[in-house]
mmCIF file of C-alpha atoms and ligand atoms in Angstrom:
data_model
loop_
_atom_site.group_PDB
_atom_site.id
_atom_site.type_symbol
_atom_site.label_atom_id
_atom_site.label_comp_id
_atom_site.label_asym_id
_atom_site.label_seq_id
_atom_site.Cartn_x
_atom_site.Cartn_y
_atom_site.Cartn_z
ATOM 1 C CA UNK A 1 75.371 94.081 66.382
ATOM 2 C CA UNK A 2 76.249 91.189 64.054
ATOM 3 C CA UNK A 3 78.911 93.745 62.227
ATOM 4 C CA UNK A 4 80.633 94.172 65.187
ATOM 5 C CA UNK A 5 80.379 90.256 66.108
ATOM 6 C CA UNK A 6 81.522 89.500 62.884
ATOM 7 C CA UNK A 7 84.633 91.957 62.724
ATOM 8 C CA UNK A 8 85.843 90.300 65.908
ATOM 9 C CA UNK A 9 85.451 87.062 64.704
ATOM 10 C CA UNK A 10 87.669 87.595 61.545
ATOM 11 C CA UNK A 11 89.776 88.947 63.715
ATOM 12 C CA UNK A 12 90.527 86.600 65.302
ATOM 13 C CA UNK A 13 90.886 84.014 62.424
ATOM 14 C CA UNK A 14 93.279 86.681 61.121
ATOM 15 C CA UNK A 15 95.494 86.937 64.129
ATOM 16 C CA UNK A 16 95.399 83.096 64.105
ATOM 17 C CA UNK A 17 96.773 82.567 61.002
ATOM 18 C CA UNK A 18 99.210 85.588 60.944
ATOM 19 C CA UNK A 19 101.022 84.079 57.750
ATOM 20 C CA UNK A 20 97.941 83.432 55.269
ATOM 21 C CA UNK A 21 96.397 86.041 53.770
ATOM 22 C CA UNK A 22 92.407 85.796 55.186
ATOM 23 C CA UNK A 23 89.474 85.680 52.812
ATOM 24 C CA UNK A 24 86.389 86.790 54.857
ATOM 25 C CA UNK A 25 82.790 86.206 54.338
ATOM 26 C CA UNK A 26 81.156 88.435 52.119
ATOM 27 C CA UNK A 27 77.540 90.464 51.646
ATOM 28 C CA UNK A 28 74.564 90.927 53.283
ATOM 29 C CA UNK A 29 74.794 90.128 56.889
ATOM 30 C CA UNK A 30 70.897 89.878 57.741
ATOM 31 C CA UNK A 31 70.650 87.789 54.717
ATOM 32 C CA UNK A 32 68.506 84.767 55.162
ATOM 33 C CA UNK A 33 70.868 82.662 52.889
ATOM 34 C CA UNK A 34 74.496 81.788 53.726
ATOM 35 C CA UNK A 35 76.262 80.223 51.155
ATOM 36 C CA UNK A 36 79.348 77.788 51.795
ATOM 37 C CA UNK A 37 82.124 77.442 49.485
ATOM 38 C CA UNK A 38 85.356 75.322 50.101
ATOM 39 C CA UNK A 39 87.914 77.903 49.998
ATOM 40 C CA UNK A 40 89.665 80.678 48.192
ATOM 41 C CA UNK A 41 91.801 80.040 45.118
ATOM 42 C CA UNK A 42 94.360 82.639 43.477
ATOM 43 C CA UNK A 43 91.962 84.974 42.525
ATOM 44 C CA UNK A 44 90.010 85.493 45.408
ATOM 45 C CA UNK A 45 93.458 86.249 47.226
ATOM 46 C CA UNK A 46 94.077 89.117 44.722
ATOM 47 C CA UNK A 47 91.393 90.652 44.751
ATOM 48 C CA UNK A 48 90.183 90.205 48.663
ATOM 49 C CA UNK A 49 86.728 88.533 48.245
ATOM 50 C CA UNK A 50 84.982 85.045 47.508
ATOM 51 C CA UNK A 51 84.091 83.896 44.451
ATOM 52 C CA UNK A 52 85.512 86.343 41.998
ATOM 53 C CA UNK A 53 87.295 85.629 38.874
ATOM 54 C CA UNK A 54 86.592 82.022 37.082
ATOM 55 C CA UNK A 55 84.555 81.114 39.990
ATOM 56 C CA UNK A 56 82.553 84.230 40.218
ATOM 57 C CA UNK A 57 81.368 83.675 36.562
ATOM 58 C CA UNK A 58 80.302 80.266 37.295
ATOM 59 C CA UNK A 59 78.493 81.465 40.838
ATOM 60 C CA UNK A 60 76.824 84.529 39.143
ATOM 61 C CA UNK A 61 75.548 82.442 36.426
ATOM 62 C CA UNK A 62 73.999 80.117 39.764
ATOM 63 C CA UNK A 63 72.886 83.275 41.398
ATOM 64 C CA UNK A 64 71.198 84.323 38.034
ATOM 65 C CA UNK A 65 69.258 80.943 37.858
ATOM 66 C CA UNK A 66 68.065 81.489 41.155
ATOM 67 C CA UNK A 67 66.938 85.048 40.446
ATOM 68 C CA UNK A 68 68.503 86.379 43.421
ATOM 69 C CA UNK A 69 71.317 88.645 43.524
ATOM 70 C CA UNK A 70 74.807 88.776 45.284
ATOM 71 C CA UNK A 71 74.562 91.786 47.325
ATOM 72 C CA UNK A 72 71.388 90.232 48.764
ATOM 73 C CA UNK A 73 73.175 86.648 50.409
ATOM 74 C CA UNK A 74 76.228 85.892 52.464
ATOM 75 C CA UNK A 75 78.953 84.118 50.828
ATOM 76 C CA UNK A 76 82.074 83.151 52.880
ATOM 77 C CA UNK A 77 84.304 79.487 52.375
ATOM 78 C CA UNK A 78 84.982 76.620 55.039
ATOM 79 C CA UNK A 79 88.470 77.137 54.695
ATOM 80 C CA UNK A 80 89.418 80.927 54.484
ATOM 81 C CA UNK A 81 93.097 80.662 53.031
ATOM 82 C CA UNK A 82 93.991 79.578 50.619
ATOM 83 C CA UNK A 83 95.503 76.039 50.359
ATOM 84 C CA UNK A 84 98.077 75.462 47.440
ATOM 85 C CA UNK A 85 100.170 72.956 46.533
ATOM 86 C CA UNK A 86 102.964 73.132 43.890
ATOM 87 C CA UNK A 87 102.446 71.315 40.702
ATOM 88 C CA UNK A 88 105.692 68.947 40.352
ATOM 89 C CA UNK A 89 105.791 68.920 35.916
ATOM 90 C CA UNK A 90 105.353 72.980 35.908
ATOM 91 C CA UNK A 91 106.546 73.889 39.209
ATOM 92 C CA UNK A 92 103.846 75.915 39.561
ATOM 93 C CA UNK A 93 101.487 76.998 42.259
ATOM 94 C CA UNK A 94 98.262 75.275 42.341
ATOM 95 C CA UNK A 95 94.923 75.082 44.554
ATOM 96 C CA UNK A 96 94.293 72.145 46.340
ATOM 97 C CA UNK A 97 91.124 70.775 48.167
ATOM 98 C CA UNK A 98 91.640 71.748 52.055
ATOM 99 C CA UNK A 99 92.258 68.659 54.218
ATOM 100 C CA UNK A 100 90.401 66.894 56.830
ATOM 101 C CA UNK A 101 92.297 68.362 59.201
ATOM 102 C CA UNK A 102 92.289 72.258 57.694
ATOM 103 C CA UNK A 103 88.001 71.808 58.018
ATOM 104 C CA UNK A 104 88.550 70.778 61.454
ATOM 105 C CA UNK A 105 90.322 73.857 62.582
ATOM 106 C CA UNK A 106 88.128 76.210 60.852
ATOM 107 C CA UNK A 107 85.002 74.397 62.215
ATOM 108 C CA UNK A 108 84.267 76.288 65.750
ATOM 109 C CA UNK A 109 84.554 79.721 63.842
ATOM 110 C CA UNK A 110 82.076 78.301 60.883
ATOM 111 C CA UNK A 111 79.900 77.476 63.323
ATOM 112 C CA UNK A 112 80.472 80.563 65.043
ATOM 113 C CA UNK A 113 79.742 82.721 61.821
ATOM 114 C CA UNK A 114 76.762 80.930 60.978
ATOM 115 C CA UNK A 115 75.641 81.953 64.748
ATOM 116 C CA UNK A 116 75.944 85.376 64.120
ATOM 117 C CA UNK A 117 74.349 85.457 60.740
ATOM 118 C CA UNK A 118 71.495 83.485 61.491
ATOM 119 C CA UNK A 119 70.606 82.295 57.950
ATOM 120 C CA UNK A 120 67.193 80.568 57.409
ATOM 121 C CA UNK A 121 69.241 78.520 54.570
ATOM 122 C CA UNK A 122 72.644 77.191 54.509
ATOM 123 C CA UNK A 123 73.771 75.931 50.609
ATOM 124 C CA UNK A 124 76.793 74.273 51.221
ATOM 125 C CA UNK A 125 78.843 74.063 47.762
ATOM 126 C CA UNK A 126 80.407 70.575 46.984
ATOM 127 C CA UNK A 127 82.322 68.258 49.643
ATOM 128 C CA UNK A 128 84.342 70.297 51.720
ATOM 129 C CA UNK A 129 81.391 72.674 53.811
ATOM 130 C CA UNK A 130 79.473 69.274 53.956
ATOM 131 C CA UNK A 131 82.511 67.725 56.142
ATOM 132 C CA UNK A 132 82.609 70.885 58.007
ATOM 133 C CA UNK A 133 78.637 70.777 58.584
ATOM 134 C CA UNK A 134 78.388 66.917 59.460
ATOM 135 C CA UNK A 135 81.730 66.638 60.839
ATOM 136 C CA UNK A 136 81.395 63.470 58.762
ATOM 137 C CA UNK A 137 82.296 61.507 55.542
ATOM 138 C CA UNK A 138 78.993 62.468 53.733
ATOM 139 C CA UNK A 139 79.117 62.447 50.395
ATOM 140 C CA UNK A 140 77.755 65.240 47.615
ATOM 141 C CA UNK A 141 76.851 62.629 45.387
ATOM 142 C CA UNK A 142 74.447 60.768 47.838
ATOM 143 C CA UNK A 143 73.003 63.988 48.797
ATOM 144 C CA UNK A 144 72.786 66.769 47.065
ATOM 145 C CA UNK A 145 69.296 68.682 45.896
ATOM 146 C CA UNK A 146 68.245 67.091 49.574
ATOM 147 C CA UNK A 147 67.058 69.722 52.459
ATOM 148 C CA UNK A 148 68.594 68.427 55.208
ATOM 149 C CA UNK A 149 69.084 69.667 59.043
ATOM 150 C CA UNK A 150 71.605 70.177 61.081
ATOM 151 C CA UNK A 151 72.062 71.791 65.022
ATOM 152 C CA UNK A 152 74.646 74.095 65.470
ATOM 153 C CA UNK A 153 75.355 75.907 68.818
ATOM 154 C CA UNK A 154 71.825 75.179 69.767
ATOM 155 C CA UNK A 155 70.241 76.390 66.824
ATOM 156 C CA UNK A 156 68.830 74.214 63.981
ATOM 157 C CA UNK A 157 69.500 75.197 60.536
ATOM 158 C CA UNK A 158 67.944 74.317 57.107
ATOM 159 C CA UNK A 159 71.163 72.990 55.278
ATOM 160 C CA UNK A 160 71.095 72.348 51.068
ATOM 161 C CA UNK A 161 73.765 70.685 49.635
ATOM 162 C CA UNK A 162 74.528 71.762 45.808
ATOM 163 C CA UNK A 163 77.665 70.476 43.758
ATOM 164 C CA UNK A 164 80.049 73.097 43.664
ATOM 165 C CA UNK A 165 79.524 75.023 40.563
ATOM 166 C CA UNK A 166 83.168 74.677 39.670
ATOM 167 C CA UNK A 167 82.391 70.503 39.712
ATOM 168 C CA UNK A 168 80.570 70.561 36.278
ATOM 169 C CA UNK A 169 83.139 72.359 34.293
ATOM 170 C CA UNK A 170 85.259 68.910 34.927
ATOM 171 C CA UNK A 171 81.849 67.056 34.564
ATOM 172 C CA UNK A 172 79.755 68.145 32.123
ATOM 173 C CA UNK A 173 77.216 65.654 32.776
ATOM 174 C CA UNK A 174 76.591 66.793 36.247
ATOM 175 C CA UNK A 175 74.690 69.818 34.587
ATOM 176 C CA UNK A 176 71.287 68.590 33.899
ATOM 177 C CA UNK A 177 70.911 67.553 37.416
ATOM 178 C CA UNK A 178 72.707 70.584 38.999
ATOM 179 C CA UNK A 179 69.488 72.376 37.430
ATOM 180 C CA UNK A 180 67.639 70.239 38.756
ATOM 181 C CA UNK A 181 68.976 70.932 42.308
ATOM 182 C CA UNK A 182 68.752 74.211 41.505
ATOM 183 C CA UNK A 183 65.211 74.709 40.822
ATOM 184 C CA UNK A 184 64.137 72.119 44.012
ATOM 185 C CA UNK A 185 66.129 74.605 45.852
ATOM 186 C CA UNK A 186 64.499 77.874 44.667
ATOM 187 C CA UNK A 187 60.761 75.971 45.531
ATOM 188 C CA UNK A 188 62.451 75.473 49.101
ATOM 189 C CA UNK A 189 63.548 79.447 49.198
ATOM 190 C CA UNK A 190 60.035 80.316 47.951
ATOM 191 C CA UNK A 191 58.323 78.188 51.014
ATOM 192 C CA UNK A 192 60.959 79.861 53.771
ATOM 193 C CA UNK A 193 59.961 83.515 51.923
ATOM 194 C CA UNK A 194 56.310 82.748 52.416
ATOM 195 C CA UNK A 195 56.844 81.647 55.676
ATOM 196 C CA UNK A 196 58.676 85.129 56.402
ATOM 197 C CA UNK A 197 55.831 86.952 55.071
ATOM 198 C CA UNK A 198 53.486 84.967 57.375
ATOM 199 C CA UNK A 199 55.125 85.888 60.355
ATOM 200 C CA UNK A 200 55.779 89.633 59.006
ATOM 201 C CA UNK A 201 51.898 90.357 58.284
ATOM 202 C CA UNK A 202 51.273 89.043 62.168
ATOM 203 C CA UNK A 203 53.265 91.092 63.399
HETATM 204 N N1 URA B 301 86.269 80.642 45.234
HETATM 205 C C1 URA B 301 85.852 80.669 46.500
HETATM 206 O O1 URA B 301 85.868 81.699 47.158
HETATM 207 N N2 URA B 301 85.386 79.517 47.040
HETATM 208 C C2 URA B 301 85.340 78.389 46.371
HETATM 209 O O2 URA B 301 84.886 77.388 46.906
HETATM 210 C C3 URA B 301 85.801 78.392 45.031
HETATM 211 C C4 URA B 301 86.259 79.530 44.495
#
């Protein structure tokens, strides 16, 4: 049962990281789209899930384009703590973009996550789940809006890189062609749904 595969699993990231407080993955677990974020930031920690708050606004407002709602995907972060750094002028606690090394030790349980889910569709969300996907220096600016693949645990999985949707409240120019990668990305969840309904009406 992928419940009881995925309570194990978090789990065990919890009793790995006994001093961080654990953000798991959120939603439907027999969704066909996972959705990668980089990690959680202060309000996420308060209130116990991904992408509430700030964020949340911003990802509803993505969901919303989409026409799909939350309860119906799986949302969870590459890193699922949440990695601050204190601001030096205000002495203040601030959120800071996990390192190479944080994405490499959350990688095998990712990867073990997205075995368990299954998704037809992975949307990664801005640099940090592309690093964990690729293992590599891949950029979101050279390929985001692109369907790419990747094999993980001998399984290959649709990936689609998006800019995070925090990225174009810094950049407001980025919006136009977030849209853009937006609605190539609905035609690709369209084409997976039809091929779904293929293969339920043969059944
Ligand atoms: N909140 C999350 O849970 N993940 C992000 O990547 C950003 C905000």
């Amino acid at each position: 049962m992928k419940k009881d595969r995925i309570k194990v699993l978090n789990e065990k990231i919890k009793k790995n990281y006994p001093n961080e407080k654990i953000i798991i993955g959120d939603g439907n677990l027999n969704s066909t789209i996972m959705l990668l974020g980089e990690a959680p930031g202060g309000k996420e920690i308060e209130i116990g899930k991904p992408f509430v708050g700030q964020a949340g606004k911003h990802f509803q407002e993505f969901l919303d384009v989409l026409n799909i709602k939350r309860e119906d995907v799986y949302i969870t972060n590459s890193v699922k703590y949440r990695p601050t750094k204190i601001n030096a002028r205000t002495n203040r606690i601030s959120n800071r973009t996990p390192t190479v090394k944080e994405i490499d030790d959350f990688r095998d349980y990712i990867y073990e996550e997205i075995s368990i889910i299954m998704p037809k569709i992975i949307v990664t969300l801005g640099n940090t789940p592309l690093r964990l996907i690729f293992k590599n220096d891949i950029k979101i600016g050279e390929v985001h809006g692109k369907l790419m693949e990747k094999e993980i645990n001998n399984r290959n999985y649709k990936i689609f890189p998006l800019y995070h949707p925090a990225a174009i409240i810094y950049n407001r120019d980025l919006k136009d062609i977030y849209m853009e990668d937006l609605i190539k990305l609905k035609k690709e969840l369209k084409k997976l749904q039809k091929r779904v309904d293929f293969i339920l009406k043969r059944v």
